[in-house]
Amino acid sequence: MKLLVTGGSGFIGSNFIRQILESRGDGVRVVNLDKLTYAANPANLADVDQRPNYQFIHGDITDPEAVRTAMEGCTDVVNFAAETHVDRSLLGDASFIETDVRGVFVLLEEARKRGVRRFIQISTDEVYGTIAEGSFTEESPLNPRNPYSASKAGGDRLAYSYWASYGVPVVITRASNNYGPYQYPEKLIPLFVTNAIDDQPLPLYGDGRNVRDWLYVRDHAAAIDFLLDAGEPGEVYNIAGGNEAENIEITRQVLRELKKPESLIRFVNDRPGHDRRYSLDASKLARLGFASRTAFQSGLSETVAWYRNREDWWRPVKEKDAAYREYYRTQYGDRLATSSATAKEPAGRR
Ligand code: NAD
Ligand code: DAU
């Protein structure tokens, strides 16, 4: 297998590359095409980047020439590359449309011309929108409600159209919220862990009772590895963690793990259009023979330990990266100034 992984220098992509190099050994050659946006970190792959069966290419999935070069001789493609942070998409960033829709188109066009064995499009559970009760199956209608999830839904359906129209052997995955080592400290868990280590406030949106299903990143990586062989072309697979919890509960667990006080919690104005609850039915994947294994408590303990041991990884971002600091000010400055110790009204829901 010669595998093109896009976005392999980010959080999930780097965990996946480590996983597949371990599981398949000499049976795989990996090409990682990554633009190295703010969310990437070459250090994520420092332990594997000298391997003879690993190659890095610095490039953009919206650039047909870069994609052509990277896909040369590849049998399989896994597309992780994306703009991924909902809050940034709500700041009106056009790169979500560029990468998450047009970039997918450029990759699919090259795969169509070339012919590949599998093309895995990494989509997200956010494309289903919010659900009050029960769980989304792969047949549930799509109802993305923020610019990030709408862009991802575009990429998801575009990928499907290349199966339906041209027979490109596309497999689409929709995973729930990932957590684990190497996650950029803008997402809930790494932000709250690193803030708590520094006794900084934890800005919880709205009433803190939005529900996410937490999937340990190594389980996600193993699921993608599994689907490269077991996934049926044209099919969608939900990948769940089986660990649903309200944000306030996750926050309390983080604080307990670090032995920090709950007084660090600050309730701040809600995210616009904040999806109340995500919940996935992953029985289709289970029927193929895969289930996530990691219980949240043990995954969280490992994750917290990782951030404690790897201050060399996250402190340069939080303390020296001017763009990160500017983002933090924009996102949280006013919110923290008007925060309170008690829950705020959740954003209006339709
Ligand atoms: P991330 O933000 O940590 O990493 C994204 C990577 O993509 C970075 O290395 C970045 O440099 C690269 N990239 C961005 N634009 C690019 C471009 N135009 N060309 C080439 N590379 C580019 O993201 P992540 O959390 O690892 O998410 C990976 C994928 O998984 C995304 O497609 C995301 O939508 C999906 N997903 C994420 C989660 C989650 O909880 N994090 C859950 C479900 C699905
Ligand atoms: O569900 C899959 C999605 O999970 C992925 O597709 C996205 O790429 C990934 O970013 C993630 O999206 P979320 O918006 O769910 O993740 P985030 O970590 O930003 O937020 C998780 C929850 O925590 C959400 O309800 C918002 C809340 N939150 C988040 C931040 C950053 C806060 O209360 N305060 C915060 O500061």
Short mmCIF file of C-alpha atoms and ligand atoms in Angstrom, two decimals:
data_model
loop_
_atom_site.label_atom_id
_atom_site.label_comp_id
_atom_site.label_asym_id
_atom_site.label_seq_id
_atom_site.Cartn_x
_atom_site.Cartn_y
_atom_site.Cartn_z
CA MET A 1 0.00 0.00 0.00
CA LYS A 2 1.25 3.48 -0.86
CA LEU A 3 -0.96 5.80 1.11
CA LEU A 4 -1.46 9.52 0.63
CA VAL A 5 -2.44 11.09 3.95
CA THR A 6 -3.41 14.74 3.76
CA GLY A 7 -3.30 16.92 6.87
CA GLY A 8 -0.99 14.37 8.50
CA SER A 9 0.83 17.00 10.56
CA GLY A 10 -2.29 17.93 12.53
CA PHE A 11 -3.87 16.25 15.52
CA ILE A 12 -5.72 13.20 14.18
CA GLY A 13 -3.59 12.83 11.04
CA SER A 14 -0.35 12.53 13.03
CA ASN A 15 -1.88 9.99 15.40
CA PHE A 16 -3.13 8.07 12.37
CA ILE A 17 0.27 8.05 10.63
CA ARG A 18 1.90 6.72 13.80
CA GLN A 19 -0.82 4.04 14.03
CA ILE A 20 -0.56 2.83 10.45
CA LEU A 21 3.25 2.76 10.41
CA GLU A 22 3.04 0.60 13.55
CA SER A 23 0.26 -1.69 12.42
CA ARG A 24 1.41 -2.27 8.84
CA GLY A 25 5.20 -1.96 9.18
CA ASP A 26 6.99 -2.41 5.86
CA GLY A 27 3.64 -3.15 4.19
CA VAL A 28 2.89 0.55 3.85
CA ARG A 29 4.55 3.66 2.46
CA VAL A 30 3.06 6.93 3.68
CA VAL A 31 3.14 10.28 1.88
CA ASN A 32 1.95 13.16 4.07
CA LEU A 33 0.76 16.26 2.16
CA ASP A 34 0.26 19.13 4.58
CA LYS A 35 0.06 22.89 4.18
CA LEU A 36 1.36 23.39 7.75
CA THR A 37 -1.31 25.84 8.85
CA TYR A 38 -1.37 27.21 12.38
CA ALA A 39 -2.92 23.90 13.54
CA ALA A 40 -0.05 21.75 12.28
CA ASN A 41 3.17 20.99 14.07
CA PRO A 42 6.02 19.08 12.42
CA ALA A 43 7.02 17.97 15.94
CA ASN A 44 3.88 15.80 15.99
CA LEU A 45 5.73 13.29 13.82
CA ALA A 46 9.28 13.77 15.12
CA ASP A 47 9.43 10.14 16.27
CA VAL A 48 8.61 8.69 12.85
CA ASP A 49 9.74 11.21 10.26
CA GLN A 50 13.11 9.54 9.62
CA ARG A 51 11.54 6.22 8.67
CA PRO A 52 12.34 5.15 5.10
CA ASN A 53 8.65 4.45 4.38
CA TYR A 54 7.53 7.97 5.39
CA GLN A 55 7.70 11.07 3.18
CA PHE A 56 6.54 14.62 3.91
CA ILE A 57 5.44 17.02 1.18
CA HIS A 58 4.70 20.63 2.07
CA GLY A 59 1.69 21.60 -0.03
CA ASP A 60 -1.93 22.62 -0.25
CA ILE A 61 -4.79 20.29 -1.22
CA THR A 62 -6.37 23.14 -3.18
CA ASP A 63 -3.31 23.19 -5.47
CA PRO A 64 -3.81 20.65 -8.32
CA GLU A 65 -0.07 20.48 -9.06
CA ALA A 66 0.85 19.69 -5.45
CA VAL A 67 -1.89 17.08 -5.31
CA ARG A 68 -0.76 15.51 -8.59
CA THR A 69 2.81 15.19 -7.29
CA ALA A 70 1.72 13.84 -3.92
CA MET A 71 -0.69 11.24 -5.34
CA GLU A 72 1.89 9.86 -7.77
CA GLY A 73 1.91 6.06 -7.42
CA CYS A 74 -0.49 6.07 -4.47
CA THR A 75 -2.91 3.19 -4.07
CA ASP A 76 -5.02 4.76 -1.31
CA VAL A 77 -5.90 8.22 0.01
CA VAL A 78 -7.08 9.40 3.44
CA ASN A 79 -8.10 13.05 3.51
CA PHE A 80 -7.77 14.59 6.98
CA ALA A 81 -6.77 18.04 5.70
CA ALA A 82 -9.27 20.65 6.80
CA GLU A 83 -9.88 23.83 8.69
CA THR A 84 -11.40 22.33 11.82
CA HIS A 85 -12.28 24.83 14.52
CA VAL A 86 -15.94 25.87 14.72
CA ASP A 87 -15.19 29.12 16.58
CA ARG A 88 -12.76 30.23 13.87
CA SER A 89 -15.33 29.42 11.18
CA LEU A 90 -17.73 31.73 13.01
CA LEU A 91 -15.21 34.57 12.58
CA GLY A 92 -15.90 34.48 8.84
CA ASP A 93 -12.78 32.68 7.63
CA ALA A 94 -13.08 31.79 3.92
CA SER A 95 -10.39 29.12 4.17
CA PHE A 96 -13.06 26.72 5.50
CA ILE A 97 -14.79 26.83 2.12
CA GLU A 98 -11.50 26.70 0.22
CA THR A 99 -10.00 23.70 1.99
CA ASP A 100 -13.03 21.75 3.23
CA VAL A 101 -14.92 21.98 -0.07
CA ARG A 102 -12.64 22.99 -2.95
CA GLY A 103 -9.66 21.07 -1.59
CA VAL A 104 -11.78 17.90 -1.47
CA PHE A 105 -12.78 18.51 -5.10
CA VAL A 106 -9.13 18.82 -6.19
CA LEU A 107 -8.24 15.55 -4.42
CA LEU A 108 -11.24 13.72 -5.88
CA GLU A 109 -10.47 14.89 -9.40
CA GLU A 110 -6.92 13.58 -9.15
CA ALA A 111 -8.15 10.28 -7.65
CA ARG A 112 -10.70 9.94 -10.46
CA LYS A 113 -8.07 10.44 -13.18
CA ARG A 114 -5.61 8.10 -11.52
CA GLY A 115 -7.82 5.34 -10.14
CA VAL A 116 -7.19 4.46 -6.48
CA ARG A 117 -8.16 1.44 -4.38
CA ARG A 118 -9.78 3.51 -1.59
CA PHE A 119 -10.40 7.19 -0.91
CA ILE A 120 -11.39 7.85 2.69
CA GLN A 121 -13.00 11.23 3.25
CA ILE A 122 -12.80 12.17 6.94
CA SER A 123 -16.10 13.90 7.59
CA THR A 124 -17.62 14.64 11.01
CA ASP A 125 -20.70 13.98 13.12
CA GLU A 126 -21.35 17.74 13.01
CA VAL A 127 -22.84 17.35 9.53
CA TYR A 128 -25.98 15.88 11.16
CA GLY A 129 -26.53 18.96 13.32
CA THR A 130 -28.00 18.68 16.78
CA ILE A 131 -30.20 15.91 18.27
CA ALA A 132 -32.25 16.12 21.48
CA GLU A 133 -32.88 12.41 21.98
CA GLY A 134 -31.64 9.20 20.40
CA SER A 135 -28.66 8.96 18.07
CA PHE A 136 -27.87 9.71 14.45
CA THR A 137 -27.47 6.79 12.08
CA GLU A 138 -25.75 7.05 8.71
CA GLU A 139 -29.22 7.44 7.16
CA SER A 140 -30.12 10.51 9.23
CA PRO A 141 -30.63 13.71 7.24
CA LEU A 142 -27.79 16.22 7.22
CA ASN A 143 -28.45 19.53 8.96
CA PRO A 144 -25.13 21.36 9.45
CA ARG A 145 -25.64 24.53 11.48
CA ASN A 146 -22.30 26.39 11.47
CA PRO A 147 -19.90 27.37 8.66
CA TYR A 148 -17.42 24.63 9.59
CA SER A 149 -19.97 21.84 9.56
CA ALA A 150 -21.63 23.20 6.42
CA SER A 151 -18.26 23.17 4.63
CA LYS A 152 -17.59 19.63 5.85
CA ALA A 153 -21.03 18.56 4.64
CA GLY A 154 -20.09 19.98 1.22
CA GLY A 155 -16.91 17.89 1.15
CA ASP A 156 -18.77 14.84 2.43
CA ARG A 157 -21.44 14.97 -0.28
CA LEU A 158 -18.95 15.89 -2.99
CA ALA A 159 -16.98 12.77 -2.10
CA TYR A 160 -20.17 10.69 -2.29
CA SER A 161 -20.98 12.19 -5.69
CA TYR A 162 -17.64 10.94 -7.06
CA TRP A 163 -18.67 7.41 -6.07
CA ALA A 164 -22.19 7.76 -7.47
CA SER A 165 -21.13 9.55 -10.67
CA TYR A 166 -17.72 8.08 -11.50
CA GLY A 167 -17.30 5.02 -9.30
CA VAL A 168 -14.36 6.45 -7.33
CA PRO A 169 -14.19 4.01 -4.35
CA VAL A 170 -14.98 6.59 -1.71
CA VAL A 171 -15.59 5.71 1.96
CA ILE A 172 -16.90 8.47 4.22
CA THR A 173 -16.39 8.52 7.98
CA ARG A 174 -18.23 10.70 10.49
CA ALA A 175 -16.52 10.67 13.87
CA SER A 176 -17.48 12.30 17.12
CA ASN A 177 -15.29 14.68 19.19
CA ASN A 178 -11.70 13.49 19.42
CA TYR A 179 -9.34 14.08 22.32
CA GLY A 180 -5.81 12.91 23.09
CA PRO A 181 -2.14 13.82 22.56
CA TYR A 182 -1.11 16.51 20.01
CA GLN A 183 -4.45 18.38 19.92
CA TYR A 184 -3.98 22.11 19.33
CA PRO A 185 -4.85 24.08 22.48
CA GLU A 186 -7.90 25.83 21.04
CA LYS A 187 -10.30 22.87 21.41
CA LEU A 188 -12.15 22.26 24.68
CA ILE A 189 -10.02 19.59 26.36
CA PRO A 190 -6.47 20.77 25.51
CA LEU A 191 -7.47 24.40 26.16
CA PHE A 192 -8.95 23.58 29.55
CA VAL A 193 -6.13 21.23 30.58
CA THR A 194 -3.42 23.76 29.72
CA ASN A 195 -5.34 26.71 31.22
CA ALA A 196 -5.93 24.74 34.42
CA ILE A 197 -2.23 23.79 34.69
CA ASP A 198 -1.55 27.56 34.70
CA ASP A 199 -4.46 28.39 37.06
CA GLN A 200 -6.12 30.36 34.25
CA PRO A 201 -9.93 30.56 33.87
CA LEU A 202 -11.80 27.85 31.92
CA PRO A 203 -14.33 29.66 29.67
CA LEU A 204 -17.38 27.41 29.49
CA TYR A 205 -19.94 28.45 26.88
CA GLY A 206 -23.57 29.11 27.85
CA ASP A 207 -24.89 26.85 30.59
CA GLY A 208 -22.13 24.25 30.05
CA ARG A 209 -24.69 21.53 29.41
CA ASN A 210 -24.02 20.87 25.71
CA VAL A 211 -23.29 17.21 25.13
CA ARG A 212 -20.47 15.71 23.07
CA ASP A 213 -19.42 12.08 22.63
CA TRP A 214 -15.69 11.82 23.33
CA LEU A 215 -13.61 9.54 21.11
CA TYR A 216 -10.00 8.81 22.05
CA VAL A 217 -7.87 9.77 19.04
CA ARG A 218 -6.05 6.43 19.00
CA ASP A 219 -9.38 4.61 18.67
CA HIS A 220 -10.25 6.90 15.78
CA ALA A 221 -6.90 6.19 14.10
CA ALA A 222 -7.44 2.44 14.52
CA ALA A 223 -10.93 2.73 13.01
CA ILE A 224 -9.58 4.43 9.87
CA ASP A 225 -6.84 1.81 9.55
CA PHE A 226 -9.55 -0.86 9.81
CA LEU A 227 -11.81 0.83 7.24
CA LEU A 228 -9.03 1.04 4.66
CA ASP A 229 -9.64 -2.68 4.20
CA ALA A 230 -13.13 -3.26 5.55
CA GLY A 231 -14.97 -0.15 4.33
CA GLU A 232 -17.36 -0.63 1.41
CA PRO A 233 -17.11 1.96 -1.39
CA GLY A 234 -20.00 4.41 -1.39
CA GLU A 235 -20.73 3.80 2.30
CA VAL A 236 -20.73 6.13 5.29
CA TYR A 237 -19.54 4.95 8.74
CA ASN A 238 -20.17 6.69 12.04
CA ILE A 239 -17.27 6.40 14.52
CA ALA A 240 -18.29 7.05 18.11
CA GLY A 241 -16.46 7.08 21.42
CA GLY A 242 -19.39 5.82 23.48
CA ASN A 243 -18.56 8.49 26.08
CA GLU A 244 -21.34 11.10 26.03
CA ALA A 245 -21.09 13.84 28.64
CA GLU A 246 -22.07 17.44 29.27
CA ASN A 247 -19.23 19.95 28.94
CA ILE A 248 -19.52 20.87 32.62
CA GLU A 249 -18.88 17.25 33.58
CA ILE A 250 -15.83 17.04 31.29
CA THR A 251 -14.55 20.27 32.84
CA ARG A 252 -14.97 18.93 36.37
CA GLN A 253 -13.14 15.73 35.42
CA VAL A 254 -10.24 17.74 33.98
CA LEU A 255 -10.04 19.75 37.22
CA ARG A 256 -10.22 16.62 39.39
CA GLU A 257 -7.47 14.99 37.35
CA LEU A 258 -5.24 18.04 37.85
CA LYS A 259 -6.34 18.59 41.48
CA LYS A 260 -7.41 22.15 40.64
CA PRO A 261 -10.39 24.04 42.12
CA GLU A 262 -13.79 24.42 40.40
CA SER A 263 -13.50 28.16 41.00
CA LEU A 264 -11.45 28.24 37.76
CA ILE A 265 -14.69 27.64 35.81
CA ARG A 266 -16.08 30.80 34.19
CA PHE A 267 -19.40 30.72 32.36
CA VAL A 268 -19.13 32.94 29.27
CA ASN A 269 -21.44 34.03 26.45
CA ASP A 270 -22.43 31.12 24.28
CA ARG A 271 -21.16 30.15 20.83
CA PRO A 272 -23.67 31.30 18.17
CA GLY A 273 -25.73 28.40 16.82
CA HIS A 274 -24.15 26.12 19.42
CA ASP A 275 -25.30 22.55 18.71
CA ARG A 276 -26.81 21.20 21.92
CA ARG A 277 -26.05 17.53 21.61
CA TYR A 278 -24.21 15.18 19.28
CA SER A 279 -24.87 11.46 19.51
CA LEU A 280 -23.91 8.72 17.09
CA ASP A 281 -25.19 5.21 16.50
CA ALA A 282 -22.02 3.31 15.51
CA SER A 283 -23.63 -0.12 15.11
CA LYS A 284 -22.87 -0.23 11.38
CA LEU A 285 -19.13 -0.12 12.11
CA ALA A 286 -19.58 -2.59 14.97
CA ARG A 287 -21.24 -5.04 12.57
CA LEU A 288 -18.10 -4.87 10.41
CA GLY A 289 -16.09 -5.80 13.51
CA PHE A 290 -14.76 -2.55 14.98
CA ALA A 291 -15.61 -0.82 18.25
CA SER A 292 -13.82 1.95 20.14
CA ARG A 293 -12.20 0.63 23.33
CA THR A 294 -11.04 3.52 25.45
CA ALA A 295 -13.16 4.47 28.46
CA PHE A 296 -13.18 8.23 28.91
CA GLN A 297 -11.59 8.20 32.36
CA SER A 298 -8.50 6.33 31.21
CA GLY A 299 -8.22 8.28 27.94
CA LEU A 300 -8.49 11.54 29.86
CA SER A 301 -5.86 10.47 32.42
CA GLU A 302 -3.44 9.64 29.60
CA THR A 303 -4.23 12.91 27.84
CA VAL A 304 -3.73 15.04 30.95
CA ALA A 305 -0.46 13.23 31.68
CA TRP A 306 0.68 13.90 28.11
CA TYR A 307 0.02 17.66 28.39
CA ARG A 308 1.77 17.74 31.77
CA ASN A 309 4.83 16.04 30.29
CA ARG A 310 4.87 17.94 27.01
CA GLU A 311 4.97 21.58 28.04
CA ASP A 312 7.73 21.88 25.42
CA TRP A 313 4.98 21.16 22.85
CA TRP A 314 2.22 23.55 23.94
CA ARG A 315 3.90 26.41 25.79
CA PRO A 316 5.54 27.86 22.65
CA VAL A 317 2.06 28.06 21.06
CA LYS A 318 0.30 29.57 24.04
CA GLU A 319 3.09 31.89 25.17
CA LYS A 320 5.10 32.84 22.07
CA ASP A 321 2.80 32.54 19.07
CA ALA A 322 1.45 36.03 18.41
CA ALA A 323 -1.34 34.71 16.16
CA TYR A 324 -2.55 32.35 18.89
CA ARG A 325 -2.53 35.14 21.46
CA GLU A 326 -4.45 37.42 19.12
CA TYR A 327 -7.00 34.66 18.49
CA TYR A 328 -7.36 34.08 22.24
CA ARG A 329 -7.97 37.79 22.84
CA THR A 330 -10.58 37.96 20.06
CA GLN A 331 -12.35 34.81 21.16
CA TYR A 332 -12.25 35.20 24.93
CA GLY A 333 -11.32 38.81 25.83
CA ASP A 334 -14.85 40.25 26.05
CA ARG A 335 -16.32 36.93 27.06
CA LEU A 336 -14.07 36.62 30.12
CA ALA A 337 -14.59 40.27 31.03
CA THR A 338 -18.35 39.60 31.28
CA SER A 339 -18.10 36.04 32.64
CA SER A 340 -19.68 34.74 35.80
CA ALA A 341 -19.39 31.86 38.25
CA THR A 342 -22.92 30.74 37.41
CA ALA A 343 -24.36 29.37 34.18
CA LYS A 344 -25.33 31.76 31.35
CA GLU A 345 -28.32 31.44 29.04
CA PRO A 346 -27.62 29.00 26.21
CA ALA A 347 -27.73 30.53 22.71
CA GLY A 348 -31.21 30.60 21.13
CA ARG A 349 -31.99 27.35 19.34
CA ARG A 350 -34.16 26.67 16.33
P1 NAD B 1 -6.25 19.82 12.86
O1 NAD B 1 -6.81 21.19 12.75
O2 NAD B 1 -5.49 19.42 14.07
O3 NAD B 1 -5.29 19.52 11.62
C1 NAD B 1 -5.64 19.83 10.30
C2 NAD B 1 -4.41 19.58 9.44
O4 NAD B 1 -4.77 19.86 8.08
C3 NAD B 1 -3.22 20.48 9.77
O5 NAD B 1 -2.03 19.71 9.78
C4 NAD B 1 -3.22 21.50 8.65
O6 NAD B 1 -1.94 22.05 8.36
C5 NAD B 1 -3.75 20.67 7.50
N1 NAD B 1 -4.35 21.51 6.44
C6 NAD B 1 -5.28 22.48 6.58
N2 NAD B 1 -5.58 23.01 5.39
C7 NAD B 1 -4.84 22.36 4.48
C8 NAD B 1 -4.71 22.45 3.08
N3 NAD B 1 -5.42 23.35 2.37
N4 NAD B 1 -3.86 21.61 2.44
C9 NAD B 1 -3.13 20.70 3.15
N5 NAD B 1 -3.20 20.59 4.48
C10 NAD B 1 -4.04 21.41 5.14
O7 NAD B 1 -7.49 18.85 12.59
P2 NAD B 1 -7.92 17.49 13.27
O8 NAD B 1 -8.66 17.78 14.51
O9 NAD B 1 -6.76 16.59 13.28
O10 NAD B 1 -9.00 16.99 12.20
C11 NAD B 1 -8.60 16.19 11.09
C12 NAD B 1 -9.84 15.84 10.29
O11 NAD B 1 -10.78 15.15 11.10
C13 NAD B 1 -10.58 17.05 9.73
O12 NAD B 1 -11.04 16.73 8.44
C14 NAD B 1 -11.77 17.22 10.69
O13 NAD B 1 -12.85 17.83 10.05
C15 NAD B 1 -12.06 15.77 11.04
N6 NAD B 1 -12.69 15.53 12.34
C16 NAD B 1 -12.15 16.07 13.46
C17 NAD B 1 -12.71 15.75 14.71
C18 NAD B 1 -12.14 16.32 15.99
O14 NAD B 1 -12.75 16.15 17.03
N7 NAD B 1 -10.98 16.94 15.98
C19 NAD B 1 -13.83 14.91 14.78
C20 NAD B 1 -14.37 14.40 13.59
C21 NAD B 1 -13.78 14.71 12.38
O1 DAU B 2 -17.95 16.56 16.71
C1 DAU B 2 -16.81 16.55 15.89
C2 DAU B 2 -16.19 17.92 15.88
O2 DAU B 2 -15.64 18.12 17.18
C3 DAU B 2 -15.10 18.09 14.83
O3 DAU B 2 -15.68 17.94 13.56
C4 DAU B 2 -14.43 19.46 14.96
O4 DAU B 2 -13.35 19.57 14.04
C5 DAU B 2 -13.90 19.59 16.37
O5 DAU B 2 -13.34 20.89 16.55
C6 DAU B 2 -15.01 19.36 17.40
O6 DAU B 2 -15.99 20.43 17.34
P1 DAU B 2 -16.65 21.05 18.66
O7 DAU B 2 -17.12 22.40 18.35
O8 DAU B 2 -17.59 20.09 19.27
O9 DAU B 2 -15.32 21.07 19.59
P2 DAU B 2 -14.76 22.16 20.60
O10 DAU B 2 -13.61 21.53 21.31
O11 DAU B 2 -14.55 23.48 19.96
O12 DAU B 2 -15.97 22.30 21.64
C7 DAU B 2 -16.45 21.19 22.37
C8 DAU B 2 -17.58 21.69 23.25
O13 DAU B 2 -17.06 22.57 24.24
C9 DAU B 2 -18.62 22.48 22.50
O14 DAU B 2 -19.91 22.24 23.06
C10 DAU B 2 -18.22 23.94 22.76
C11 DAU B 2 -17.62 23.88 24.15
N1 DAU B 2 -16.54 24.84 24.42
C12 DAU B 2 -15.49 24.88 23.56
C13 DAU B 2 -14.46 25.78 23.77
C14 DAU B 2 -13.29 25.84 22.82
C15 DAU B 2 -16.60 25.67 25.53
O15 DAU B 2 -17.56 25.61 26.34
N2 DAU B 2 -15.59 26.55 25.73
C16 DAU B 2 -14.52 26.66 24.89
O16 DAU B 2 -13.63 27.52 25.13
#
